[in-house]
Each structure stands twice: as structure tokens, then as C-alpha cells.
Amino acid sequence: MSNPDQARDALRAVRAEVTKVVVGQDGALAGMLAALLTGGHVLVEGVPGQAKTLLAKAMAFSLDLDFSRIQFTPDLMPSDITGRLIVDGRSSSTNTSETPFRFVNGPIFTNVLLADEINRTPAKTQAALLEAMEERQVTVEGQARRLPQPFFVVATQNPIEYEGTYPLPEAQLDRFLFKLVIGYPRAEDEATILSKHDEGIDPHDMTAAGIRKAASASDIEAARADITQIRVDQKVRDYMLAMARATRESPSIRLGVSTRGAAMLLHAAKCWAWLSGRSFVTPDEVKAVVKPTFRHRIQLRPEVQLDGSTEDSVLDMIMASVPVPN
């Protein structure tokens, strides 16, 4: 197993490798790595063409992890995700009272699963992910089957198309550690992207693009073990709790952050501190992860939305109102 310092260096190297093909999305990449190391999952929101799929694929390649992509559609069935039992024609059984079956793994049996446009499939199929995301297993015909480790879901959704979509229920949104919002790149980053295309780079050919495998599952395991040892002072824990409770008391919010959300904030802050090379959490780490951890766990009142406020702007006001511990 890698030691923590080697793991940290390897995971920092992953960020450098991914930026060879994904330019201008450093924040989203850092959020994905933090979620993976925390054992969580991410919901990525952004308009088409902003490298959401490429980001997940390049990260999986540099981590030497298996990658699968599912395009969610209205007719997708749960078994299309989890797998199914089929009649095994190769069986040599002579017992005619039994029909031999074998299980065929679905695409969920992977390390990094990209659930593309997850809000385009009905709730029944969305729910097929719930058990996998929470318990790292799927149950088919009463038998539980463990998923490979690590198991990490990156789900994407388009923020501007609502026709033919099925909004994710609160119970499933709460399973995502982060909601990451990917916007348009800066002008200089977009110029770099066009230059790479002009040079003939194929961003989906990881080897040709020069991406190397910089880390492995053992580095992730070592990092996770070390992150659990990061210290959180009582004052900092109280600060996190005050932030969560403020969302429940805000007149702008009709549904505040759950206790699970407060716990996820703690785990995310510990990971952020570890990535920064610190052995303890400061209020700065907490503030850095509040918005991606909370923005999908709150619901604004309709009149607040009509005024043009967003989840992020309300969270900014909450962070400004909660006293920061010394």
C-alpha cells in the first residue's frame, strides 16, 4: 500500500495529467478528486460541450481505474444498469427441473461510472443507482452482488433543457457529496483548447494525448485512511453545524440541509485539508466546500427565486452571517 505522502503526490500528479486534455476546469477536477477520496459521488451540471464526460474519463485513465458510461434515456430500464440473469445455454446440467441461469454484469460493475444526463430517465431507473451509491452493491433476484472498489459515480445533467426530463428526488440528490457547476472557460483557456484542436489532438485518445497513469487504487486507499486521521477542532465542528442549522432557519430557504449534509461537509473539509497538506481542518477548508456540498441540499422559496437569487448567492449570505471561529 502507498504511504500517505506518496499518495498525495500521486493524486496531485493526476490533476496535472488530466489538464493535458481538459483545460480551464481545475475547480471541477479538484472537486471530483475530493469526492472520490471521501467515498462520495458528484452531480455535475453544465451546458453541453464543456468536457464533463472527458473530465471523468481522463481522471479514471490517470488513476488506472475502469470506466463505464451510461447514456440515460426515457426508455432505460434498471436492468440495463445493474445487469440481468440470462439462460445459460452453455450449461451441461441434466436436471430438467431447473433452468440454469447466469448473471451478466451491467455497466455499473466498474470503478468510475459516468451517468450521462441522469435526469432524462424516470425515477424507477434513477433509483437503481441508489443502492449502489449508498451500499456499494446491487441486488438482483434477491442476491446482493458487491461492486468493484473504489466505486465512484459522476452524474451529469443539463441545466437549460427541461422538456422530457425527470428532476432528481431529494433522497437521491442527498446521496451526492458535491454538486459541481461547470461554466464556460475563460477566454485564454478557450484559446488554448482551440489551439490543441488545431494541432490535431484527439482528446478521447488518452495515450496519444500524452496522459500517463499517475496513481492507482492503492493510492486512493492510502489517502482515504490518512484522511480519517485529519483533526477537526470542536470549534470548527460547531462552525460546520452552525452553517447547516442556518440553512434551516433562513427565511429564503424552504428546505434546509439534513444531518447527513452536515456530516458530508465535515468529510469534505477533512479531504480538502489533506489535499492542501494540512493535518487539521481550518475554517477556510470549510468555506471552500460549503457551496458544492450544500447547493443541491437546499430548496429556495419560490418568491426568492423570482427575485433572481440562486442557491449559491443565498449560501454566500449564510456564510457571511455565521461567525468564523478564531
mmCIF file of C-alpha atoms in Angstrom:
data_model
loop_
_atom_site.group_PDB
_atom_site.id
_atom_site.type_symbol
_atom_site.label_atom_id
_atom_site.label_comp_id
_atom_site.label_asym_id
_atom_site.label_seq_id
_atom_site.Cartn_x
_atom_site.Cartn_y
_atom_site.Cartn_z
ATOM 1 C CA MET A 1 0.000 0.000 0.000
ATOM 2 C CA SER A 2 1.233 3.516 -0.766
ATOM 3 C CA ASN A 3 2.122 5.761 2.147
ATOM 4 C CA PRO A 4 0.125 8.996 2.588
ATOM 5 C CA ASP A 5 2.833 11.317 1.238
ATOM 6 C CA GLN A 6 3.302 9.195 -1.879
ATOM 7 C CA ALA A 7 -0.462 9.042 -2.318
ATOM 8 C CA ARG A 8 -0.807 12.825 -2.050
ATOM 9 C CA ASP A 9 1.947 13.380 -4.613
ATOM 10 C CA ALA A 10 0.400 10.802 -6.956
ATOM 11 C CA LEU A 11 -3.042 12.371 -6.741
ATOM 12 C CA ARG A 12 -1.611 15.829 -7.345
ATOM 13 C CA ALA A 13 0.076 14.355 -10.425
ATOM 14 C CA VAL A 14 -3.328 13.133 -11.624
ATOM 15 C CA ARG A 15 -4.510 16.744 -11.762
ATOM 16 C CA ALA A 16 -1.528 17.645 -13.939
ATOM 17 C CA GLU A 17 -2.198 14.724 -16.278
ATOM 18 C CA VAL A 18 -5.891 15.474 -16.756
ATOM 19 C CA THR A 19 -5.198 19.105 -17.635
ATOM 20 C CA LYS A 20 -3.362 17.863 -20.735
ATOM 21 C CA VAL A 21 -6.768 17.324 -22.348
ATOM 22 C CA VAL A 22 -9.183 19.261 -20.104
ATOM 23 C CA VAL A 23 -8.345 22.962 -19.919
ATOM 24 C CA GLY A 24 -9.952 25.503 -17.610
ATOM 25 C CA GLN A 25 -11.884 23.121 -15.345
ATOM 26 C CA ASP A 26 -9.454 22.927 -12.424
ATOM 27 C CA GLY A 27 -12.169 23.528 -9.827
ATOM 28 C CA ALA A 28 -14.375 20.711 -11.131
ATOM 29 C CA LEU A 29 -11.400 18.356 -11.304
ATOM 30 C CA ALA A 30 -10.407 19.151 -7.711
ATOM 31 C CA GLY A 31 -13.996 18.553 -6.623
ATOM 32 C CA MET A 32 -14.138 15.180 -8.381
ATOM 33 C CA LEU A 33 -10.889 14.019 -6.779
ATOM 34 C CA ALA A 34 -12.040 15.175 -3.348
ATOM 35 C CA ALA A 35 -15.347 13.326 -3.730
ATOM 36 C CA LEU A 36 -13.574 10.152 -4.840
ATOM 37 C CA LEU A 37 -11.194 10.285 -1.880
ATOM 38 C CA THR A 38 -14.099 10.899 0.506
ATOM 39 C CA GLY A 39 -16.007 7.913 -0.865
ATOM 40 C CA GLY A 40 -18.752 10.154 -2.243
ATOM 41 C CA HIS A 41 -20.233 10.854 -5.660
ATOM 42 C CA VAL A 42 -20.702 14.003 -7.721
ATOM 43 C CA LEU A 43 -23.503 15.578 -9.710
ATOM 44 C CA VAL A 44 -22.091 17.771 -12.481
ATOM 45 C CA GLU A 45 -24.278 20.437 -14.048
ATOM 46 C CA GLY A 46 -23.308 22.316 -17.187
ATOM 47 C CA VAL A 47 -24.314 23.051 -20.754
ATOM 48 C CA PRO A 48 -23.218 20.551 -23.435
ATOM 49 C CA GLY A 49 -19.711 20.743 -24.798
ATOM 50 C CA GLN A 50 -17.875 21.700 -21.594
ATOM 51 C CA ALA A 51 -15.865 18.451 -21.259
ATOM 52 C CA LYS A 52 -17.920 16.845 -18.468
ATOM 53 C CA THR A 53 -17.565 13.363 -19.969
ATOM 54 C CA LEU A 54 -13.947 13.907 -20.931
ATOM 55 C CA LEU A 55 -13.104 15.075 -17.417
ATOM 56 C CA ALA A 56 -14.407 11.863 -15.821
ATOM 57 C CA LYS A 57 -12.820 9.655 -18.471
ATOM 58 C CA ALA A 58 -9.400 11.321 -18.254
ATOM 59 C CA MET A 59 -9.426 11.158 -14.463
ATOM 60 C CA ALA A 60 -10.261 7.442 -14.496
ATOM 61 C CA PHE A 61 -7.487 6.773 -17.025
ATOM 62 C CA SER A 62 -4.864 8.637 -14.999
ATOM 63 C CA LEU A 63 -5.946 6.764 -11.868
ATOM 64 C CA ASP A 64 -5.748 3.431 -13.733
ATOM 65 C CA LEU A 65 -9.392 2.699 -12.936
ATOM 66 C CA ASP A 66 -12.080 1.028 -15.051
ATOM 67 C CA PHE A 67 -14.530 3.452 -16.658
ATOM 68 C CA SER A 68 -18.074 2.975 -17.965
ATOM 69 C CA ARG A 69 -20.562 5.420 -19.430
ATOM 70 C CA ILE A 70 -24.349 5.088 -19.485
ATOM 71 C CA GLN A 71 -26.452 7.418 -21.613
ATOM 72 C CA PHE A 72 -29.653 7.844 -19.622
ATOM 73 C CA THR A 73 -32.803 7.894 -21.755
ATOM 74 C CA PRO A 74 -36.555 7.691 -21.016
ATOM 75 C CA ASP A 75 -36.687 4.006 -22.019
ATOM 76 C CA LEU A 76 -33.674 2.887 -19.974
ATOM 77 C CA MET A 77 -34.557 0.040 -17.597
ATOM 78 C CA PRO A 78 -32.975 -0.698 -14.182
ATOM 79 C CA SER A 79 -31.583 -3.988 -15.515
ATOM 80 C CA ASP A 80 -29.769 -2.033 -18.246
ATOM 81 C CA ILE A 81 -27.705 -0.556 -15.410
ATOM 82 C CA THR A 82 -27.371 -3.361 -12.879
ATOM 83 C CA GLY A 83 -27.299 -6.406 -15.139
ATOM 84 C CA ARG A 84 -29.613 -9.375 -15.526
ATOM 85 C CA LEU A 85 -29.999 -13.126 -15.275
ATOM 86 C CA ILE A 86 -29.990 -14.964 -18.587
ATOM 87 C CA VAL A 87 -30.446 -18.603 -19.539
ATOM 88 C CA ASP A 88 -27.020 -20.200 -19.712
ATOM 89 C CA GLY A 89 -27.019 -22.231 -22.900
ATOM 90 C CA ARG A 90 -23.515 -23.465 -22.126
ATOM 91 C CA SER A 91 -24.659 -25.357 -19.019
ATOM 92 C CA SER A 92 -24.286 -29.129 -19.145
ATOM 93 C CA SER A 93 -26.784 -29.734 -16.356
ATOM 94 C CA THR A 94 -29.053 -32.729 -16.947
ATOM 95 C CA ASN A 95 -31.548 -31.694 -14.276
ATOM 96 C CA THR A 96 -34.600 -30.759 -16.348
ATOM 97 C CA SER A 97 -36.467 -29.474 -13.274
ATOM 98 C CA GLU A 98 -34.112 -26.491 -13.097
ATOM 99 C CA THR A 99 -33.376 -23.873 -15.694
ATOM 100 C CA PRO A 100 -29.728 -22.845 -15.457
ATOM 101 C CA PHE A 101 -29.142 -19.127 -15.260
ATOM 102 C CA ARG A 102 -26.086 -16.953 -15.090
ATOM 103 C CA PHE A 103 -25.747 -13.292 -14.193
ATOM 104 C CA VAL A 104 -24.421 -10.834 -16.743
ATOM 105 C CA ASN A 105 -22.885 -7.767 -15.144
ATOM 106 C CA GLY A 106 -24.303 -4.410 -16.149
ATOM 107 C CA PRO A 107 -22.148 -1.337 -16.782
ATOM 108 C CA ILE A 108 -22.442 -0.394 -13.096
ATOM 109 C CA PHE A 109 -19.776 -3.001 -12.321
ATOM 110 C CA THR A 110 -16.890 -0.605 -12.784
ATOM 111 C CA ASN A 111 -14.774 1.846 -10.781
ATOM 112 C CA VAL A 112 -15.854 5.142 -12.352
ATOM 113 C CA LEU A 113 -19.395 5.283 -13.722
ATOM 114 C CA LEU A 114 -20.497 8.255 -15.801
ATOM 115 C CA ALA A 115 -24.294 8.563 -15.624
ATOM 116 C CA ASP A 116 -24.790 10.953 -18.532
ATOM 117 C CA GLU A 117 -27.922 13.136 -18.408
ATOM 118 C CA ILE A 118 -29.264 11.282 -15.399
ATOM 119 C CA ASN A 119 -32.393 13.456 -15.325
ATOM 120 C CA ARG A 120 -33.562 12.062 -18.672
ATOM 121 C CA THR A 121 -34.682 8.746 -17.191
ATOM 122 C CA PRO A 122 -37.704 8.035 -14.940
ATOM 123 C CA ALA A 123 -37.464 7.727 -11.159
ATOM 124 C CA LYS A 124 -37.601 3.907 -11.252
ATOM 125 C CA THR A 125 -34.360 3.748 -13.206
ATOM 126 C CA GLN A 126 -32.762 6.596 -11.259
ATOM 127 C CA ALA A 127 -33.496 4.599 -8.104
ATOM 128 C CA ALA A 128 -31.452 1.684 -9.465
ATOM 129 C CA LEU A 129 -28.413 3.780 -8.608
ATOM 130 C CA LEU A 130 -29.464 4.466 -5.003
ATOM 131 C CA GLU A 131 -28.442 1.114 -3.520
ATOM 132 C CA ALA A 132 -25.200 1.117 -5.498
ATOM 133 C CA MET A 133 -24.266 4.644 -4.419
ATOM 134 C CA GLU A 134 -25.098 4.073 -0.766
ATOM 135 C CA GLU A 135 -24.168 0.418 -0.162
ATOM 136 C CA ARG A 136 -21.720 -0.329 -2.996
ATOM 137 C CA GLN A 137 -23.765 -3.300 -4.111
ATOM 138 C CA VAL A 138 -26.700 -4.218 -6.343
ATOM 139 C CA THR A 139 -29.406 -6.752 -5.541
ATOM 140 C CA VAL A 140 -30.853 -8.795 -8.410
ATOM 141 C CA GLU A 141 -33.403 -11.543 -7.791
ATOM 142 C CA GLY A 142 -32.747 -11.333 -4.055
ATOM 143 C CA GLN A 143 -28.988 -11.817 -4.314
ATOM 144 C CA ALA A 144 -26.626 -8.993 -3.392
ATOM 145 C CA ARG A 145 -23.562 -8.536 -5.580
ATOM 146 C CA ARG A 146 -20.684 -6.355 -4.446
ATOM 147 C CA LEU A 147 -19.359 -3.663 -6.758
ATOM 148 C CA PRO A 148 -15.664 -3.170 -7.521
ATOM 149 C CA GLN A 149 -13.759 -0.845 -5.204
ATOM 150 C CA PRO A 150 -13.367 2.039 -5.448
ATOM 151 C CA PHE A 151 -16.799 2.814 -6.895
ATOM 152 C CA PHE A 152 -17.472 6.383 -7.947
ATOM 153 C CA VAL A 153 -20.485 7.876 -9.763
ATOM 154 C CA VAL A 154 -20.240 11.040 -11.841
ATOM 155 C CA ALA A 155 -23.764 12.037 -12.907
ATOM 156 C CA THR A 156 -24.347 14.880 -15.353
ATOM 157 C CA GLN A 157 -27.375 16.984 -16.120
ATOM 158 C CA ASN A 158 -28.127 19.833 -18.494
ATOM 159 C CA PRO A 159 -29.373 22.978 -16.698
ATOM 160 C CA ILE A 160 -31.171 24.506 -19.693
ATOM 161 C CA GLU A 161 -33.246 21.652 -21.128
ATOM 162 C CA TYR A 162 -36.312 20.645 -19.131
ATOM 163 C CA GLU A 163 -38.566 19.038 -21.759
ATOM 164 C CA GLY A 164 -38.600 15.279 -21.328
ATOM 165 C CA THR A 165 -36.627 15.345 -18.083
ATOM 166 C CA TYR A 166 -37.336 13.901 -14.644
ATOM 167 C CA PRO A 167 -35.929 16.000 -11.782
ATOM 168 C CA LEU A 168 -33.929 14.002 -9.254
ATOM 169 C CA PRO A 169 -35.826 13.434 -5.985
ATOM 170 C CA GLU A 170 -34.391 14.931 -2.802
ATOM 171 C CA ALA A 171 -33.480 11.461 -1.478
ATOM 172 C CA GLN A 172 -31.207 10.843 -4.436
ATOM 173 C CA LEU A 173 -29.753 14.347 -4.516
ATOM 174 C CA ASP A 174 -28.708 13.843 -0.898
ATOM 175 C CA ARG A 175 -26.577 10.848 -1.971
ATOM 176 C CA PHE A 176 -24.235 13.106 -3.922
ATOM 177 C CA LEU A 177 -21.406 14.589 -1.906
ATOM 178 C CA PHE A 178 -20.961 17.514 -4.292
ATOM 179 C CA LYS A 179 -22.908 19.301 -6.955
ATOM 180 C CA LEU A 180 -20.334 20.849 -9.273
ATOM 181 C CA VAL A 181 -21.325 23.581 -11.718
ATOM 182 C CA ILE A 182 -19.243 23.765 -14.890
ATOM 183 C CA GLY A 183 -19.428 27.012 -16.802
ATOM 184 C CA TYR A 184 -17.760 28.353 -19.911
ATOM 185 C CA PRO A 185 -13.953 28.569 -19.736
ATOM 186 C CA ARG A 186 -12.067 31.841 -19.596
ATOM 187 C CA ALA A 187 -11.084 33.414 -22.929
ATOM 188 C CA GLU A 188 -7.438 32.385 -22.600
ATOM 189 C CA ASP A 189 -8.393 28.807 -21.705
ATOM 190 C CA GLU A 190 -10.762 28.603 -24.653
ATOM 191 C CA ALA A 191 -7.976 29.859 -26.929
ATOM 192 C CA THR A 192 -5.741 27.054 -25.621
ATOM 193 C CA ILE A 193 -8.473 24.497 -26.334
ATOM 194 C CA LEU A 194 -8.863 25.698 -29.919
ATOM 195 C CA SER A 195 -5.098 25.613 -30.361
ATOM 196 C CA LYS A 196 -4.995 21.980 -29.226
ATOM 197 C CA HIS A 197 -7.750 21.069 -31.692
ATOM 198 C CA ASP A 198 -5.910 22.922 -34.449
ATOM 199 C CA GLU A 199 -2.839 20.808 -33.716
ATOM 200 C CA GLY A 200 -4.944 17.706 -34.311
ATOM 201 C CA ILE A 201 -5.209 16.407 -30.752
ATOM 202 C CA ASP A 202 -7.852 13.739 -30.155
ATOM 203 C CA PRO A 203 -8.913 14.386 -26.540
ATOM 204 C CA HIS A 204 -10.534 10.946 -26.302
ATOM 205 C CA ASP A 205 -7.287 9.138 -27.185
ATOM 206 C CA MET A 206 -5.661 9.348 -23.772
ATOM 207 C CA THR A 207 -2.419 7.664 -24.764
ATOM 208 C CA ALA A 208 -1.899 9.816 -27.868
ATOM 209 C CA ALA A 209 -2.669 12.921 -25.792
ATOM 210 C CA GLY A 210 0.238 12.020 -23.530
ATOM 211 C CA ILE A 211 -1.741 11.220 -20.389
ATOM 212 C CA ARG A 212 0.061 8.754 -18.149
ATOM 213 C CA LYS A 213 -1.269 6.643 -15.327
ATOM 214 C CA ALA A 214 -0.073 8.627 -12.344
ATOM 215 C CA ALA A 215 -1.884 6.904 -9.460
ATOM 216 C CA SER A 216 -3.710 3.706 -8.614
ATOM 217 C CA ALA A 217 -6.362 2.201 -6.373
ATOM 218 C CA SER A 218 -3.735 1.649 -3.664
ATOM 219 C CA ASP A 219 -3.033 5.397 -3.609
ATOM 220 C CA ILE A 220 -6.746 6.064 -3.149
ATOM 221 C CA GLU A 221 -6.885 3.518 -0.315
ATOM 222 C CA ALA A 222 -3.875 5.098 1.419
ATOM 223 C CA ALA A 223 -5.331 8.580 1.006
ATOM 224 C CA ARG A 224 -8.683 7.558 2.463
ATOM 225 C CA ALA A 225 -7.007 6.004 5.502
ATOM 226 C CA ASP A 226 -4.971 9.155 6.109
ATOM 227 C CA ILE A 227 -7.936 11.490 5.626
ATOM 228 C CA THR A 228 -9.753 9.809 8.503
ATOM 229 C CA GLN A 229 -6.888 10.912 10.767
ATOM 230 C CA ILE A 230 -7.270 14.619 9.936
ATOM 231 C CA ARG A 231 -8.122 16.507 13.149
ATOM 232 C CA VAL A 232 -11.206 18.713 13.456
ATOM 233 C CA ASP A 233 -11.324 21.026 16.472
ATOM 234 C CA GLN A 234 -14.597 21.282 18.393
ATOM 235 C CA LYS A 235 -14.894 24.964 17.431
ATOM 236 C CA VAL A 236 -14.618 24.064 13.748
ATOM 237 C CA ARG A 237 -17.223 21.304 14.124
ATOM 238 C CA ASP A 238 -19.526 23.816 15.818
ATOM 239 C CA TYR A 239 -18.924 26.173 12.883
ATOM 240 C CA MET A 240 -19.995 23.462 10.424
ATOM 241 C CA LEU A 241 -23.095 22.702 12.460
ATOM 242 C CA ALA A 242 -23.971 26.406 12.705
ATOM 243 C CA MET A 243 -23.727 26.637 8.914
ATOM 244 C CA ALA A 244 -26.083 23.695 8.434
ATOM 245 C CA ARG A 245 -28.580 24.973 11.003
ATOM 246 C CA ALA A 246 -28.526 28.427 9.417
ATOM 247 C CA THR A 247 -29.890 26.911 6.191
ATOM 248 C CA ARG A 248 -32.875 25.567 8.144
ATOM 249 C CA GLU A 249 -33.570 28.940 9.744
ATOM 250 C CA SER A 250 -33.039 31.161 6.710
ATOM 251 C CA PRO A 251 -36.238 32.892 5.502
ATOM 252 C CA SER A 252 -35.014 32.357 1.922
ATOM 253 C CA ILE A 253 -34.916 28.548 2.213
ATOM 254 C CA ARG A 254 -37.882 26.213 2.487
ATOM 255 C CA LEU A 255 -35.808 23.015 2.827
ATOM 256 C CA GLY A 256 -32.529 23.179 4.711
ATOM 257 C CA VAL A 257 -29.528 20.875 4.920
ATOM 258 C CA SER A 258 -30.048 17.464 6.519
ATOM 259 C CA THR A 259 -27.862 15.959 9.229
ATOM 260 C CA ARG A 260 -26.310 13.800 6.518
ATOM 261 C CA GLY A 261 -25.407 17.004 4.687
ATOM 262 C CA ALA A 262 -23.658 18.380 7.780
ATOM 263 C CA ALA A 263 -21.669 15.136 8.087
ATOM 264 C CA MET A 264 -20.737 15.326 4.407
ATOM 265 C CA LEU A 265 -19.442 18.866 4.965
ATOM 266 C CA LEU A 266 -17.122 17.537 7.678
ATOM 267 C CA HIS A 267 -15.774 14.744 5.457
ATOM 268 C CA ALA A 268 -15.300 17.097 2.511
ATOM 269 C CA ALA A 269 -13.431 19.643 4.644
ATOM 270 C CA LYS A 270 -11.125 16.930 6.004
ATOM 271 C CA CYS A 271 -10.305 15.815 2.469
ATOM 272 C CA TRP A 272 -9.696 19.401 1.343
ATOM 273 C CA ALA A 273 -7.289 19.894 4.250
ATOM 274 C CA TRP A 274 -5.457 16.671 3.357
ATOM 275 C CA LEU A 275 -5.073 17.702 -0.271
ATOM 276 C CA SER A 276 -3.632 21.001 0.980
ATOM 277 C CA GLY A 277 -1.040 19.132 3.067
ATOM 278 C CA ARG A 278 -2.526 20.013 6.456
ATOM 279 C CA SER A 279 -3.188 17.641 9.345
ATOM 280 C CA PHE A 280 -6.156 19.632 10.669
ATOM 281 C CA VAL A 281 -9.200 21.471 9.292
ATOM 282 C CA THR A 282 -9.407 25.262 9.337
ATOM 283 C CA PRO A 283 -12.488 27.427 8.677
ATOM 284 C CA ASP A 284 -11.011 28.153 5.236
ATOM 285 C CA GLU A 285 -11.419 24.497 4.215
ATOM 286 C CA VAL A 286 -14.995 24.563 5.475
ATOM 287 C CA LYS A 287 -15.840 27.667 3.456
ATOM 288 C CA ALA A 288 -14.178 26.195 0.360
ATOM 289 C CA VAL A 289 -16.546 23.222 0.270
ATOM 290 C CA VAL A 290 -19.800 24.685 1.641
ATOM 291 C CA LYS A 291 -21.330 25.585 -1.722
ATOM 292 C CA PRO A 292 -20.627 22.325 -3.601
ATOM 293 C CA THR A 293 -21.756 20.328 -0.537
ATOM 294 C CA PHE A 294 -24.911 22.318 0.236
ATOM 295 C CA ARG A 295 -26.202 23.809 -3.038
ATOM 296 C CA HIS A 296 -28.157 20.660 -4.028
ATOM 297 C CA ARG A 297 -29.364 20.015 -0.485
ATOM 298 C CA ILE A 298 -31.366 23.225 -0.088
ATOM 299 C CA GLN A 299 -34.548 24.417 -1.768
ATOM 300 C CA LEU A 300 -35.249 28.112 -2.130
ATOM 301 C CA ARG A 301 -38.664 29.641 -1.630
ATOM 302 C CA PRO A 302 -40.387 30.448 -4.958
ATOM 303 C CA GLU A 303 -40.518 34.192 -4.254
ATOM 304 C CA VAL A 304 -36.767 34.210 -3.602
ATOM 305 C CA GLN A 305 -36.119 32.527 -6.935
ATOM 306 C CA LEU A 306 -38.359 35.058 -8.681
ATOM 307 C CA ASP A 307 -36.173 37.805 -7.229
ATOM 308 C CA GLY A 308 -33.215 36.274 -9.067
ATOM 309 C CA SER A 309 -31.494 34.708 -6.084
ATOM 310 C CA THR A 310 -29.685 31.393 -6.508
ATOM 311 C CA GLU A 311 -28.623 28.687 -4.090
ATOM 312 C CA ASP A 312 -25.065 29.964 -4.250
ATOM 313 C CA SER A 313 -25.996 33.576 -3.535
ATOM 314 C CA VAL A 314 -28.088 32.537 -0.521
ATOM 315 C CA LEU A 315 -25.235 30.358 0.752
ATOM 316 C CA ASP A 316 -22.893 33.324 0.369
ATOM 317 C CA MET A 317 -25.179 35.333 2.656
ATOM 318 C CA ILE A 318 -25.296 32.486 5.172
ATOM 319 C CA MET A 319 -21.503 32.187 5.242
ATOM 320 C CA ALA A 320 -21.246 35.929 5.785
ATOM 321 C CA SER A 321 -23.681 35.762 8.708
ATOM 322 C CA VAL A 322 -22.185 32.812 10.627
ATOM 323 C CA PRO A 323 -19.312 33.902 12.915
ATOM 324 C CA VAL A 324 -15.965 32.365 11.988
ATOM 325 C CA PRO A 325 -14.142 30.739 14.950
ATOM 326 C CA ASN A 326 -10.725 32.029 15.941
#
